mmCIF file of C-alpha atoms in Angstrom:
data_model
loop_
_atom_site.group_PDB
_atom_site.id
_atom_site.type_symbol
_atom_site.label_atom_id
_atom_site.label_comp_id
_atom_site.label_asym_id
_atom_site.label_seq_id
_atom_site.Cartn_x
_atom_site.Cartn_y
_atom_site.Cartn_z
ATOM 1 C CA MET A 1273 0.041 -0.063 -0.120
ATOM 2 C CA THR A 1274 1.801 3.267 -1.120
ATOM 3 C CA LEU A 1275 1.227 6.829 -1.805
ATOM 4 C CA PHE A 1276 2.960 7.776 -4.783
ATOM 5 C CA ASN A 1277 2.792 11.762 -5.723
ATOM 6 C CA PHE A 1278 0.584 14.628 -5.079
ATOM 7 C CA TYR A 1279 -0.120 17.541 -7.011
ATOM 8 C CA LEU A 1280 -1.805 20.918 -6.220
ATOM 9 C CA PHE A 1281 -3.075 23.076 -8.922
ATOM 10 C CA ASN A 1282 -4.391 26.713 -8.175
ATOM 11 C CA PRO A 1283 -7.888 28.033 -10.110
ATOM 12 C CA LYS A 1284 -5.285 29.207 -13.173
ATOM 13 C CA GLY A 1285 -4.252 25.650 -13.743
ATOM 14 C CA GLU A 1286 -0.790 26.102 -12.514
ATOM 15 C CA CYS A 1287 1.073 23.353 -10.237
ATOM 16 C CA ILE A 1288 1.702 25.075 -6.989
ATOM 17 C CA CYS A 1289 2.843 22.244 -5.033
ATOM 18 C CA TYR A 1290 4.243 18.783 -6.271
ATOM 19 C CA LYS A 1291 5.371 16.070 -3.993
ATOM 20 C CA GLU A 1292 6.916 12.666 -4.711
ATOM 21 C CA TRP A 1293 7.172 9.724 -2.222
ATOM 22 C CA ARG A 1294 7.707 6.993 -4.676
ATOM 23 C CA ARG A 1295 7.787 6.698 -8.586
ATOM 24 C CA ASP A 1296 8.516 3.650 -10.490
ATOM 25 C CA ASN A 1297 7.687 5.102 -13.852
ATOM 26 C CA PRO A 1298 10.151 7.920 -14.453
ATOM 27 C CA CYS A 1299 8.177 10.690 -16.992
ATOM 28 C CA ASP A 1300 9.934 11.105 -20.051
ATOM 29 C CA ILE A 1301 8.874 14.711 -20.376
ATOM 30 C CA PRO A 1302 9.897 17.790 -18.626
ATOM 31 C CA GLN A 1303 8.320 18.298 -15.352
ATOM 32 C CA GLU A 1304 6.411 21.523 -16.228
ATOM 33 C CA GLY A 1305 4.937 19.369 -19.021
ATOM 34 C CA GLU A 1306 3.636 16.603 -17.070
ATOM 35 C CA PHE A 1307 1.923 19.153 -14.834
ATOM 36 C CA GLN A 1308 0.307 20.571 -17.580
ATOM 37 C CA LEU A 1309 -0.674 17.281 -18.792
ATOM 38 C CA VAL A 1310 -2.043 16.103 -15.625
ATOM 39 C CA PHE A 1311 -4.170 19.272 -15.315
ATOM 40 C CA GLY A 1312 -5.476 19.037 -18.819
ATOM 41 C CA MET A 1313 -6.399 15.550 -17.971
ATOM 42 C CA ILE A 1314 -8.224 16.447 -14.900
ATOM 43 C CA HIS A 1315 -9.897 19.283 -17.044
ATOM 44 C CA SER A 1316 -11.136 17.259 -19.578
ATOM 45 C CA LEU A 1317 -12.232 14.576 -17.111
ATOM 46 C CA ARG A 1318 -14.628 17.295 -15.325
ATOM 47 C CA SER A 1319 -16.396 18.012 -18.479
ATOM 48 C CA PHE A 1320 -16.491 14.536 -19.863
ATOM 49 C CA ALA A 1321 -18.418 13.722 -16.431
ATOM 50 C CA GLN A 1322 -20.518 16.909 -16.767
ATOM 51 C CA LYS A 1323 -21.868 16.109 -20.169
ATOM 52 C CA ILE A 1324 -22.280 12.366 -19.555
ATOM 53 C CA VAL A 1325 -24.719 12.449 -16.709
ATOM 54 C CA THR A 1326 -26.740 15.596 -16.029
ATOM 55 C CA ARG A 1327 -29.531 14.327 -14.288
ATOM 56 C CA ASP A 1328 -28.957 16.141 -10.976
ATOM 57 C CA GLY A 1329 -26.826 19.190 -11.412
ATOM 58 C CA GLN A 1330 -23.507 19.174 -9.745
ATOM 59 C CA GLN A 1331 -21.243 16.299 -9.104
ATOM 60 C CA GLN A 1332 -17.642 16.053 -8.163
ATOM 61 C CA ILE A 1333 -15.071 13.447 -9.571
ATOM 62 C CA LYS A 1334 -13.886 11.279 -6.487
ATOM 63 C CA TYR A 1335 -11.099 9.015 -8.193
ATOM 64 C CA PHE A 1336 -10.643 6.914 -10.897
ATOM 65 C CA LYS A 1337 -8.522 3.475 -11.025
ATOM 66 C CA THR A 1338 -6.385 1.879 -13.332
ATOM 67 C CA SER A 1339 -4.809 -1.590 -13.037
ATOM 68 C CA SER A 1340 -1.796 -0.151 -10.954
ATOM 69 C CA TYR A 1341 -2.848 3.318 -9.518
ATOM 70 C CA LYS A 1342 -5.882 5.048 -8.041
ATOM 71 C CA MET A 1343 -5.964 8.954 -8.715
ATOM 72 C CA ASN A 1344 -7.762 10.599 -5.931
ATOM 73 C CA TYR A 1345 -9.260 14.037 -6.614
ATOM 74 C CA MET A 1346 -10.655 16.356 -4.600
ATOM 75 C CA GLU A 1347 -11.751 20.229 -5.784
ATOM 76 C CA THR A 1348 -12.568 23.111 -3.498
ATOM 77 C CA ALA A 1349 -15.477 25.574 -4.023
ATOM 78 C CA THR A 1350 -12.453 28.363 -4.950
ATOM 79 C CA GLY A 1351 -11.109 26.153 -7.419
ATOM 80 C CA LEU A 1352 -7.965 24.234 -5.984
ATOM 81 C CA LYS A 1353 -7.247 20.929 -7.092
ATOM 82 C CA PHE A 1354 -5.854 18.132 -5.195
ATOM 83 C CA VAL A 1355 -4.846 15.065 -6.969
ATOM 84 C CA LEU A 1356 -3.307 12.103 -4.982
ATOM 85 C CA ASN A 1357 -2.090 8.990 -6.757
ATOM 86 C CA SER A 1358 -2.090 6.194 -4.711
ATOM 87 C CA ASP A 1359 -2.008 2.447 -5.178
ATOM 88 C CA PRO A 1360 -5.458 0.979 -6.167
ATOM 89 C CA ASP A 1361 -6.321 -0.607 -2.675
ATOM 90 C CA ALA A 1362 -5.850 2.466 -0.583
ATOM 91 C CA VAL A 1363 -8.321 3.599 2.041
ATOM 92 C CA GLY A 1364 -8.982 6.696 3.740
ATOM 93 C CA ILE A 1365 -7.713 9.092 1.140
ATOM 94 C CA PRO A 1366 -10.639 11.518 0.673
ATOM 95 C CA GLU A 1367 -10.185 12.379 4.732
ATOM 96 C CA LEU A 1368 -6.247 12.602 3.863
ATOM 97 C CA LEU A 1369 -7.069 14.884 1.099
ATOM 98 C CA ARG A 1370 -9.200 17.352 3.371
ATOM 99 C CA GLU A 1371 -6.650 17.194 5.979
ATOM 100 C CA ILE A 1372 -3.984 18.494 3.457
ATOM 101 C CA TYR A 1373 -6.564 21.355 2.587
ATOM 102 C CA SER A 1374 -6.721 22.328 6.158
ATOM 103 C CA ILE A 1375 -3.231 22.259 6.358
ATOM 104 C CA PHE A 1376 -2.983 24.392 3.261
ATOM 105 C CA VAL A 1377 -5.754 26.673 4.511
ATOM 106 C CA ALA A 1378 -3.997 27.138 7.937
ATOM 107 C CA THR A 1379 -0.494 27.851 6.571
ATOM 108 C CA VAL A 1380 -0.878 29.628 3.222
ATOM 109 C CA ILE A 1381 -4.196 31.268 3.051
ATOM 110 C CA LYS A 1382 -4.229 32.559 6.517
ATOM 111 C CA ASN A 1383 -0.803 34.326 5.837
ATOM 112 C CA PRO A 1384 -1.746 37.697 4.676
ATOM 113 C CA LEU A 1385 1.699 38.109 3.212
ATOM 114 C CA VAL A 1386 1.614 35.103 0.635
ATOM 115 C CA ASP A 1387 0.201 35.140 -2.646
ATOM 116 C CA ILE A 1388 -2.187 32.044 -2.630
ATOM 117 C CA GLU A 1389 -1.663 31.605 -6.531
ATOM 118 C CA ALA A 1390 1.892 31.320 -6.480
ATOM 119 C CA PRO A 1391 4.014 28.097 -5.845
ATOM 120 C CA VAL A 1392 3.784 27.433 -2.344
ATOM 121 C CA ALA A 1393 7.024 28.345 -0.638
ATOM 122 C CA SER A 1394 6.181 27.695 3.305
ATOM 123 C CA SER A 1395 8.352 25.290 4.539
ATOM 124 C CA LEU A 1396 5.646 24.589 7.310
ATOM 125 C CA PHE A 1397 3.067 23.487 4.903
ATOM 126 C CA HIS A 1398 5.682 21.100 3.021
ATOM 127 C CA SER A 1399 6.748 19.400 6.369
ATOM 128 C CA LYS A 1400 3.523 19.103 7.696
ATOM 129 C CA VAL A 1401 2.262 17.393 4.723
ATOM 130 C CA ASP A 1402 5.213 15.302 4.584
ATOM 131 C CA GLU A 1403 4.574 14.144 8.257
ATOM 132 C CA LEU A 1404 0.790 13.722 7.525
ATOM 133 C CA ILE A 1405 1.424 11.416 4.587
ATOM 134 C CA ARG A 1406 4.314 9.338 6.198
ATOM 135 C CA ALA A 1407 2.045 8.689 9.156
ATOM 136 C CA HIS A 1408 -1.134 7.873 7.128
ATOM 137 C CA GLN A 1409 -1.918 4.169 7.271
ATOM 138 C CA SER A 1410 -1.649 3.654 3.461
ATOM 139 C CA PHE A 1411 1.958 4.759 3.172
ATOM 140 C CA ALA A 1412 4.489 2.047 3.045
ATOM 141 C CA MET B 466 -33.744 4.708 -10.865
ATOM 142 C CA SER B 467 -32.260 2.294 -13.558
ATOM 143 C CA SER B 468 -29.323 -0.104 -13.089
ATOM 144 C CA VAL B 469 -27.502 1.083 -16.204
ATOM 145 C CA TYR B 470 -27.535 4.582 -17.744
ATOM 146 C CA HIS B 471 -25.346 4.233 -21.191
ATOM 147 C CA LEU B 472 -23.309 1.426 -22.546
ATOM 148 C CA PHE B 473 -20.863 2.593 -25.209
ATOM 149 C CA ILE B 474 -18.636 0.528 -27.308
ATOM 150 C CA ILE B 475 -15.216 2.188 -28.990
ATOM 151 C CA ASN B 476 -12.992 0.946 -31.759
ATOM 152 C CA ARG B 477 -9.088 0.894 -31.778
ATOM 153 C CA ALA B 478 -9.048 4.054 -33.475
ATOM 154 C CA GLY B 479 -11.102 6.013 -30.682
ATOM 155 C CA SER B 480 -14.561 6.480 -32.506
ATOM 156 C CA LEU B 481 -17.939 5.188 -31.447
ATOM 157 C CA ILE B 482 -19.174 1.978 -33.010
ATOM 158 C CA PHE B 483 -21.987 1.405 -30.742
ATOM 159 C CA GLU B 484 -24.000 3.220 -28.325
ATOM 160 C CA TRP B 485 -27.001 2.380 -25.994
ATOM 161 C CA GLU B 486 -28.710 4.989 -23.436
ATOM 162 C CA ASN B 487 -31.398 4.025 -21.268
ATOM 163 C CA LYS B 488 -34.659 5.770 -22.306
ATOM 164 C CA GLN B 489 -36.650 5.447 -19.023
ATOM 165 C CA ASP B 490 -36.007 9.159 -17.924
ATOM 166 C CA GLU B 491 -36.975 10.516 -21.056
ATOM 167 C CA ASN B 492 -40.392 12.077 -19.686
ATOM 168 C CA ILE B 493 -39.095 14.142 -17.356
ATOM 169 C CA LYS B 494 -40.484 17.745 -17.983
ATOM 170 C CA VAL B 495 -41.107 20.390 -15.459
ATOM 171 C CA GLU B 496 -43.170 23.438 -16.585
ATOM 172 C CA LYS B 497 -43.540 26.561 -14.537
ATOM 173 C CA THR B 498 -45.232 30.175 -14.983
ATOM 174 C CA PHE B 499 -42.599 32.994 -14.193
ATOM 175 C CA ASP B 500 -42.922 36.640 -13.311
ATOM 176 C CA TYR B 501 -40.204 39.257 -14.184
ATOM 177 C CA PRO B 502 -37.711 39.012 -13.291
ATOM 178 C CA LEU B 503 -36.484 35.654 -13.578
ATOM 179 C CA ASP B 504 -35.202 33.942 -10.463
ATOM 180 C CA VAL B 505 -33.640 30.851 -12.767
ATOM 181 C CA HIS B 506 -30.479 32.169 -14.124
ATOM 182 C CA ILE B 507 -30.196 30.744 -17.658
ATOM 183 C CA GLU B 508 -26.943 30.902 -19.940
ATOM 184 C CA HIS B 509 -26.204 29.880 -23.266
ATOM 185 C CA ILE B 510 -24.288 26.674 -22.935
ATOM 186 C CA ASP B 511 -23.792 24.388 -26.156
ATOM 187 C CA ASN B 512 -26.601 26.517 -28.168
ATOM 188 C CA LYS B 513 -29.198 25.840 -25.739
ATOM 189 C CA PRO B 514 -30.449 27.829 -22.966
ATOM 190 C CA THR B 515 -29.175 25.895 -19.557
ATOM 191 C CA VAL B 516 -30.198 26.574 -15.691
ATOM 192 C CA ILE B 517 -26.844 27.385 -14.075
ATOM 193 C CA PHE B 518 -28.185 28.866 -10.856
ATOM 194 C CA GLY B 519 -31.685 29.024 -9.033
ATOM 195 C CA ALA B 520 -32.679 25.266 -9.076
ATOM 196 C CA ARG B 521 -35.947 24.794 -7.333
ATOM 197 C CA ASP B 522 -39.434 23.004 -7.816
ATOM 198 C CA GLY B 523 -38.186 20.092 -9.627
ATOM 199 C CA ILE B 524 -36.252 22.209 -12.162
ATOM 200 C CA LYS B 525 -32.290 20.972 -11.465
ATOM 201 C CA LEU B 526 -29.029 22.454 -12.390
ATOM 202 C CA ARG B 527 -28.083 21.964 -15.996
ATOM 203 C CA TYR B 528 -31.882 21.357 -17.136
ATOM 204 C CA VAL B 529 -32.442 22.526 -20.566
ATOM 205 C CA VAL B 530 -35.371 25.141 -21.746
ATOM 206 C CA ASN B 531 -37.265 23.532 -24.315
ATOM 207 C CA ALA B 532 -40.387 25.433 -24.708
ATOM 208 C CA VAL B 533 -41.835 29.060 -24.165
ATOM 209 C CA ASN B 534 -45.417 29.484 -23.833
ATOM 210 C CA GLY B 535 -46.005 26.121 -25.266
ATOM 211 C CA ILE B 536 -43.698 26.962 -28.206
ATOM 212 C CA PRO B 537 -41.060 24.350 -28.875
ATOM 213 C CA LEU B 538 -37.431 25.823 -29.009
ATOM 214 C CA LYS B 539 -34.842 25.199 -31.752
ATOM 215 C CA GLY B 540 -31.487 25.870 -30.221
ATOM 216 C CA CYS B 541 -31.757 29.470 -28.658
ATOM 217 C CA ARG B 542 -34.681 30.689 -30.887
ATOM 218 C CA PHE B 543 -38.200 30.154 -31.284
ATOM 219 C CA VAL B 544 -41.188 31.501 -33.514
ATOM 220 C CA HIS B 545 -42.999 33.977 -31.845
ATOM 221 C CA GLU B 546 -46.969 32.974 -31.492
ATOM 222 C CA THR B 547 -48.319 36.691 -32.618
ATOM 223 C CA THR B 548 -45.561 38.104 -34.846
ATOM 224 C CA GLY B 549 -44.767 34.793 -36.431
ATOM 225 C CA GLU B 550 -41.119 35.729 -36.684
ATOM 226 C CA GLU B 551 -37.981 33.909 -34.946
ATOM 227 C CA THR B 552 -37.349 35.541 -31.551
ATOM 228 C CA ASP B 553 -34.173 35.095 -29.403
ATOM 229 C CA PHE B 554 -34.736 33.476 -26.267
ATOM 230 C CA PHE B 555 -32.431 35.670 -24.179
ATOM 231 C CA ALA B 556 -33.891 38.786 -25.766
ATOM 232 C CA PHE B 557 -37.503 37.613 -25.194
ATOM 233 C CA ILE B 558 -37.051 36.922 -21.425
ATOM 234 C CA ASN B 559 -35.261 40.083 -20.560
ATOM 235 C CA ASP B 560 -38.148 42.192 -21.945
ATOM 236 C CA ALA B 561 -40.639 42.686 -18.917
ATOM 237 C CA SER B 562 -43.518 43.063 -21.290
ATOM 238 C CA ASN B 563 -43.558 39.832 -22.114
ATOM 239 C CA PHE B 564 -44.235 38.400 -18.756
ATOM 240 C CA PRO B 565 -45.689 36.302 -16.781
ATOM 241 C CA LEU B 566 -44.761 33.484 -18.886
ATOM 242 C CA SER B 567 -44.357 29.769 -18.820
ATOM 243 C CA LEU B 568 -41.193 27.717 -19.482
ATOM 244 C CA SER B 569 -40.676 24.206 -20.057
ATOM 245 C CA PHE B 570 -37.573 22.408 -18.673
ATOM 246 C CA VAL B 571 -35.875 18.982 -19.527
ATOM 247 C CA PRO B 572 -32.790 17.253 -18.212
ATOM 248 C CA SER B 573 -30.342 18.195 -21.176
ATOM 249 C CA ILE B 574 -29.853 15.115 -23.554
ATOM 250 C CA LEU B 575 -26.809 14.052 -25.354
ATOM 251 C CA SER B 576 -27.190 14.470 -29.246
ATOM 252 C CA ALA B 577 -25.570 11.867 -31.497
ATOM 253 C CA ASN B 578 -22.676 14.030 -32.096
ATOM 254 C CA GLU B 579 -21.890 15.018 -28.682
ATOM 255 C CA LYS B 580 -21.870 10.977 -27.885
ATOM 256 C CA ILE B 581 -19.067 10.593 -30.749
ATOM 257 C CA ILE B 582 -17.124 13.512 -29.319
ATOM 258 C CA ILE B 583 -17.416 12.050 -25.732
ATOM 259 C CA ALA B 584 -16.547 8.769 -26.644
ATOM 260 C CA SER B 585 -13.237 10.033 -28.461
ATOM 261 C CA THR B 586 -12.450 12.108 -25.342
ATOM 262 C CA PHE B 587 -12.637 9.243 -23.005
ATOM 263 C CA HIS B 588 -10.342 7.175 -25.393
ATOM 264 C CA SER B 589 -7.685 9.926 -25.176
ATOM 265 C CA LEU B 590 -8.196 10.282 -21.342
ATOM 266 C CA TYR B 591 -7.606 6.544 -21.228
ATOM 267 C CA ALA B 592 -4.293 6.458 -22.944
ATOM 268 C CA ILE B 593 -3.127 9.953 -20.708
ATOM 269 C CA ALA B 594 -4.054 8.130 -17.602
ATOM 270 C CA ALA B 595 -1.605 5.320 -18.519
ATOM 271 C CA GLN B 596 1.149 7.725 -19.671
ATOM 272 C CA VAL B 597 1.042 9.666 -16.510
ATOM 273 C CA SER B 598 1.155 6.806 -14.311
ATOM 274 C CA PRO B 599 3.591 7.149 -11.258
ATOM 275 C CA ALA B 600 3.547 3.030 -11.115
ATOM 276 C CA ALA B 601 5.174 0.903 -13.611
ATOM 277 C CA LYS B 602 3.142 -0.580 -16.513
ATOM 278 C CA SER B 603 -0.487 0.931 -16.023
ATOM 279 C CA SER B 604 -3.290 0.386 -17.920
ATOM 280 C CA GLY B 605 -6.012 3.248 -18.713
ATOM 281 C CA ILE B 606 -8.961 4.144 -16.764
ATOM 282 C CA LYS B 607 -10.604 0.674 -15.520
ATOM 283 C CA LEU B 608 -13.142 2.644 -13.184
ATOM 284 C CA LEU B 609 -14.026 6.444 -12.738
ATOM 285 C CA GLU B 610 -16.332 7.096 -9.954
ATOM 286 C CA THR B 611 -18.111 10.642 -9.274
ATOM 287 C CA THR B 612 -20.815 11.571 -6.842
ATOM 288 C CA GLN B 613 -23.429 10.872 -9.383
ATOM 289 C CA PHE B 614 -22.186 7.967 -11.590
ATOM 290 C CA LYS B 615 -19.730 5.074 -12.044
ATOM 291 C CA LEU B 616 -17.880 4.374 -15.176
ATOM 292 C CA HIS B 617 -16.242 0.983 -15.791
ATOM 293 C CA CYS B 618 -14.338 0.325 -19.117
ATOM 294 C CA PHE B 619 -13.150 -2.809 -20.348
ATOM 295 C CA GLN B 620 -10.518 -2.978 -22.947
ATOM 296 C CA SER B 621 -9.891 -6.390 -24.871
ATOM 297 C CA VAL B 622 -6.555 -7.454 -25.874
ATOM 298 C CA THR B 623 -7.607 -6.325 -29.655
ATOM 299 C CA GLY B 624 -7.952 -2.925 -28.462
ATOM 300 C CA ILE B 625 -11.960 -2.502 -27.997
ATOM 301 C CA LYS B 626 -13.166 -0.535 -25.240
ATOM 302 C CA PHE B 627 -16.550 -1.529 -23.696
ATOM 303 C CA ILE B 628 -18.013 1.596 -21.292
ATOM 304 C CA VAL B 629 -20.613 1.100 -19.002
ATOM 305 C CA VAL B 630 -22.178 4.088 -16.925
ATOM 306 C CA ALA B 631 -24.319 3.163 -13.969
ATOM 307 C CA PRO B 632 -25.640 5.171 -10.982
ATOM 308 C CA VAL B 633 -23.185 5.366 -7.926
ATOM 309 C CA THR B 634 -25.291 3.429 -5.798
ATOM 310 C CA SER B 635 -25.269 0.597 -8.079
ATOM 311 C CA THR B 636 -23.948 -2.614 -6.395
ATOM 312 C CA SER B 637 -23.885 -4.780 -9.260
ATOM 313 C CA ASN B 638 -20.933 -6.369 -10.973
ATOM 314 C CA LEU B 639 -20.504 -4.161 -13.833
ATOM 315 C CA ASP B 640 -17.338 -5.747 -14.715
ATOM 316 C CA ALA B 641 -18.969 -9.085 -15.496
ATOM 317 C CA LEU B 642 -21.774 -7.394 -17.469
ATOM 318 C CA LEU B 643 -18.849 -5.841 -19.518
ATOM 319 C CA ARG B 644 -17.442 -9.180 -20.369
ATOM 320 C CA LYS B 645 -20.706 -10.416 -21.620
ATOM 321 C CA VAL B 646 -21.155 -7.552 -24.010
ATOM 322 C CA TYR B 647 -17.895 -8.581 -25.042
ATOM 323 C CA GLU B 648 -19.104 -12.225 -25.831
ATOM 324 C CA LEU B 649 -21.923 -10.737 -27.658
ATOM 325 C CA TYR B 650 -19.857 -8.583 -29.644
ATOM 326 C CA ALA B 651 -17.658 -11.449 -30.334
ATOM 327 C CA ASP B 652 -20.644 -13.610 -31.408
ATOM 328 C CA PHE B 653 -22.554 -11.188 -33.362
ATOM 329 C CA ALA B 654 -20.434 -8.848 -34.873
ATOM 330 C CA LEU B 655 -16.987 -10.319 -35.395
ATOM 331 C CA LYS B 656 -18.503 -13.732 -36.556
ATOM 332 C CA ASN B 657 -20.505 -11.935 -39.132
ATOM 333 C CA PRO B 658 -18.872 -12.317 -42.292
ATOM 334 C CA PHE B 659 -20.291 -9.033 -43.636
ATOM 335 C CA TYR B 660 -19.032 -6.809 -40.536
ATOM 336 C CA SER B 661 -16.086 -5.230 -41.229
ATOM 337 C CA MET B 662 -13.434 -4.475 -38.210
ATOM 338 C CA ASP B 663 -13.879 -0.871 -36.650
ATOM 339 C CA MET B 664 -17.116 -0.072 -38.430
ATOM 340 C CA PRO B 665 -20.498 0.811 -36.311
ATOM 341 C CA ILE B 666 -22.031 -2.091 -35.385
ATOM 342 C CA ARG B 667 -25.480 -2.584 -37.063
ATOM 343 C CA CYS B 668 -27.034 -6.191 -36.041
ATOM 344 C CA ASP B 669 -30.360 -6.879 -34.923
ATOM 345 C CA LYS B 670 -29.105 -9.961 -33.107
ATOM 346 C CA PHE B 671 -26.647 -8.036 -31.238
ATOM 347 C CA ASP B 672 -29.394 -5.504 -30.326
ATOM 348 C CA ASP B 673 -31.807 -7.908 -29.171
ATOM 349 C CA GLY B 674 -28.979 -10.006 -27.361
ATOM 350 C CA LEU B 675 -28.118 -6.684 -25.345
ATOM 351 C CA LYS B 676 -31.363 -5.750 -24.639
ATOM 352 C CA ALA B 677 -31.821 -9.379 -22.950
ATOM 353 C CA LEU B 678 -28.752 -9.094 -21.091
ATOM 354 C CA LEU B 679 -29.664 -5.457 -19.999
ATOM 355 C CA GLU B 680 -32.996 -6.706 -18.511
ATOM 356 C CA LYS B 681 -31.703 -9.605 -16.873
ATOM 357 C CA HIS B 682 -29.271 -7.486 -15.190
ATOM 358 C CA GLU B 683 -31.726 -5.041 -14.235
ATOM 359 C CA LYS B 684 -34.062 -7.868 -12.561
ATOM 360 C CA THR B 685 -31.179 -9.318 -10.706
ATOM 361 C CA ASN B 686 -29.826 -6.104 -9.276
ATOM 362 C CA VAL B 687 -32.671 -4.141 -7.340
ATOM 363 C CA ILE B 688 -31.317 -1.254 -6.049
ATOM 364 C CA THR B 689 -32.194 -0.432 -2.632
ATOM 365 C CA LEU B 690 -32.179 3.397 -1.760
#
């Protein structure tokens, strides 16, 4: 049971935080390109999901699974997008994403001197999130 | 509440070769009389007036206006009853002298073109998911779950994708259903000597077999709310 990596996108679509704990498949495109690819995929998935079933208004993508990983997704009302890749059988990830969001709010949003659209420079945020992930049950 | 919303079959190149939709909810229609100003916010999305805010009384988000005072809408225009000329919907509702009026809302339905587009979109997303995988050797998207539906995808070794969209509360074994659809495809499409690979499937026996399979699936999977 592992957690692979984590992306945090601001409402403009830029990746403001990327964390990696385990990556077995090295990416062959530059990292900036990979962020744009992941964001583009999320954006297309959202509009795809909205078109396919329009029975009841709002809906949120929860996750998608492939044969070797599960991409968990959380979006806030302000347009922040949290993406966490875990192994397919991981449990307790939605709560984990919500905890990361509350750490983000406490360390970045509540700081009046920080530009919330810029890449996260707060070392407190990085250390707290690392600590949270390593203590999580799904982390091996 | 039905057990399967949609079923798609996508060929190796990514185009849609078969599509089935559950027509049970086709008759949902809400009609209401409104006074100026309109409290339901409607915007021009995909050439249709769509509700974006103010859902109430059975009118839900993303419902589409399909008639004004009983006159059906074509896109965003309709034929005015007294003047007989084509009027723009948004110009009409912004004019206070036209109120009170009655609007009829229906859930938005996918046109055939839109289905082809979303099938191709999914085909690409499937490939991208395999590419951005942090784990070694990943397949594409097998299961996508949102708060309203779950989508299962089975890709055969020959590259044909079978996709089923079902309500999120469904507990049935959708992967088994996809395998049975694959069997039907192999029996009625592939074994047909007049069928060419990667072309749309037009076969009565396939349609009948699929209908029987879905009915059986619905009977054995009663959803308890």
